[in-house]
Amino acid sequence: MAKQSFSYQKSIEELQKILEEIESGEVRIDDLAKKVKRGKELVALCQDKLRTTEEDIREMLA
Amino acid sequence: MESYSLFHLNEYIRRVLALNFREPLWIEAEIMQVNESRGTHYLELIEKEKNSDKVIAQASAVIWYRNHSFIKKKLGDVISDILRDGSQVKVKCQVDFHERYGYKLVIEDIDPSYTYGQLELKRQEVLRRLEKEGLMELNKGLAIPDVIQRVALISSQRAAGYQDFREQLAQNPYGYRYMIDVHDVAVQGVHVERDTVQAIEHITSAEQSYDIVAIVRGGGSKLDLSGYDSYEISKCIALCDIPFVIGIGHDIDISVVDQVSSLSLKTPTAVADFLVEHNAQFEGIVREIGKNIGIHGINQIHELRHSLLHLAGSVNSAARSTLQQQTYVLDNLRTSLANESLIQLNKHQALLEKYGVILDQVDPERVLQRGYTYLTRDGIQISDLSALMTDDEIRIHSTDNSVDAQIL
């Protein structure tokens, strides 16, 4: 379910928003940990997406 | 003045003539008229003024049956050719005078070579005249149509050659049909010229147009043919705009009419054969053309089929080459697409890696792992230490645990 509704674009946007909040220094420590965790999750998901996409493309090229 | 009875006068004249014409003599004259009665021939001899029709002398003559038998024995059938109206003759005769029947010449012999010679002289003269007047080649210059269908026939329906001609034509092996208008004329004797000229004039002025005019008659003697040495007939033929084909039955001799006409053949049968063969030749040409059209058509079909096959091949190879080209373009596009996508992917990868690094840097866990701690008061992080007051209770957080403390 999660994979099907996954949107790379939305994930990146969310990630950028998290980074902006963190860089502004207005995040409280408790939230920070949560946000960093969420950010890392998003990075992993996006990387996973990129990897499967690349595989698809290379398959197409073969 | 003494007078005589008619008998005495005539008796006197007879004696004078008998005294002066003891021997028979040769005379030259033209036969104006000849009649035959029980083997005896009665002739009217004349002489005309030179180059004119004016009669300047005339005499009656007779060939007794006995004399005729003698001459016929010597000359054969030629005698009947010579003894014709219009013949130029040289005859051996006795001058005779009878008290009651008057003056007459009794013919004992005939010199046929004179008659022939006269005819030949006349013939040569006619030829010279036609030549001079430029009439010799006119009819020969006319083209005989490729197909002969309408024939004006000048002949005598009583002549043997006429039947031969009709039968030969009717029985042609190709089944050709001819439209034949017959102009019945005398084909021998003194009326040949008059009749033939009339017939030609009739044909020329007729509404019906003809492909050719044929003059045919059966065979005859050389003298018989002399009617066709006529200047008048030859002139008519020369001035007529229809080609003449002649078959007046001769083997060696050629008449003037033969010479001025478009085509001269020996016999009526030969003319009929010509009419048939002439048309057959044309039919042959038409058939040949037809055959060639067929062959040509087939060749063209072959050629077209060949070029069609060639064209089909070209279309095939052109299609194949276009297909190959498009495949190549598509391949290129596919490769470009993939490469471009990979580049984009790499960019995103790099971005994600950078985000990862940033996240690592700000991750409080990792900071604490390096031995750092942070303070909270009432669960709120304290970033400015000067805000702390004495007795304030705070909590000190490390990686794994936390301790409570009080500001002194």
PDB file of C-alpha atoms in Angstrom, chain A residues 17-51:
ATOM      1  CA  LYS A  17      10.752  21.246   4.246  1.00  0.00           C
ATOM      2  CA  ILE A  18      12.291  19.267   7.120  1.00  0.00           C
ATOM      3  CA  LEU A  19      15.755  20.455   6.180  1.00  0.00           C
ATOM      4  CA  GLU A  20      14.613  24.059   6.017  1.00  0.00           C
ATOM      5  CA  GLU A  21      13.060  23.768   9.523  1.00  0.00           C
ATOM      6  CA  ILE A  22      16.163  22.177  10.955  1.00  0.00           C
ATOM      7  CA  GLU A  23      18.475  24.762   9.330  1.00  0.00           C
ATOM      8  CA  SER A  24      16.375  27.599  10.723  1.00  0.00           C
ATOM      9  CA  GLY A  25      17.197  26.253  14.222  1.00  0.00           C
ATOM     10  CA  GLU A  26      13.679  26.547  15.458  1.00  0.00           C
ATOM     11  CA  VAL A  27      13.169  22.885  16.062  1.00  0.00           C
ATOM     12  CA  ARG A  28      13.087  21.575  19.554  1.00  0.00           C
ATOM     13  CA  ILE A  29      15.355  18.677  20.394  1.00  0.00           C
ATOM     14  CA  ASP A  30      12.507  16.177  20.829  1.00  0.00           C
ATOM     15  CA  ASP A  31      11.067  17.145  17.488  1.00  0.00           C
ATOM     16  CA  LEU A  32      14.502  17.323  15.942  1.00  0.00           C
ATOM     17  CA  ALA A  33      15.151  13.661  16.545  1.00  0.00           C
ATOM     18  CA  LYS A  34      11.782  12.788  15.083  1.00  0.00           C
ATOM     19  CA  LYS A  35      12.319  15.003  12.100  1.00  0.00           C
ATOM     20  CA  VAL A  36      15.827  13.676  11.460  1.00  0.00           C
ATOM     21  CA  LYS A  37      14.467  10.171  11.664  1.00  0.00           C
ATOM     22  CA  ARG A  38      11.677  11.054   9.245  1.00  0.00           C
ATOM     23  CA  GLY A  39      14.206  12.767   6.961  1.00  0.00           C
ATOM     24  CA  LYS A  40      16.444   9.719   6.908  1.00  0.00           C
ATOM     25  CA  GLU A  41      13.438   7.551   6.180  1.00  0.00           C
ATOM     26  CA  LEU A  42      12.514   9.762   3.270  1.00  0.00           C
ATOM     27  CA  VAL A  43      16.105   9.710   1.962  1.00  0.00           C
ATOM     28  CA  ALA A  44      16.083   5.928   2.088  1.00  0.00           C
ATOM     29  CA  LEU A  45      12.712   5.710   0.333  1.00  0.00           C
ATOM     30  CA  CYS A  46      13.803   8.096  -2.345  1.00  0.00           C
ATOM     31  CA  GLN A  47      17.077   6.303  -2.840  1.00  0.00           C
ATOM     32  CA  ASP A  48      15.158   3.065  -3.087  1.00  0.00           C
ATOM     33  CA  LYS A  49      12.937   4.659  -5.710  1.00  0.00           C
ATOM     34  CA  LEU A  50      15.957   5.929  -7.611  1.00  0.00           C
ATOM     35  CA  ARG A  51      17.566   2.493  -7.508  1.00  0.00           C
TER      36      ARG A  51
END
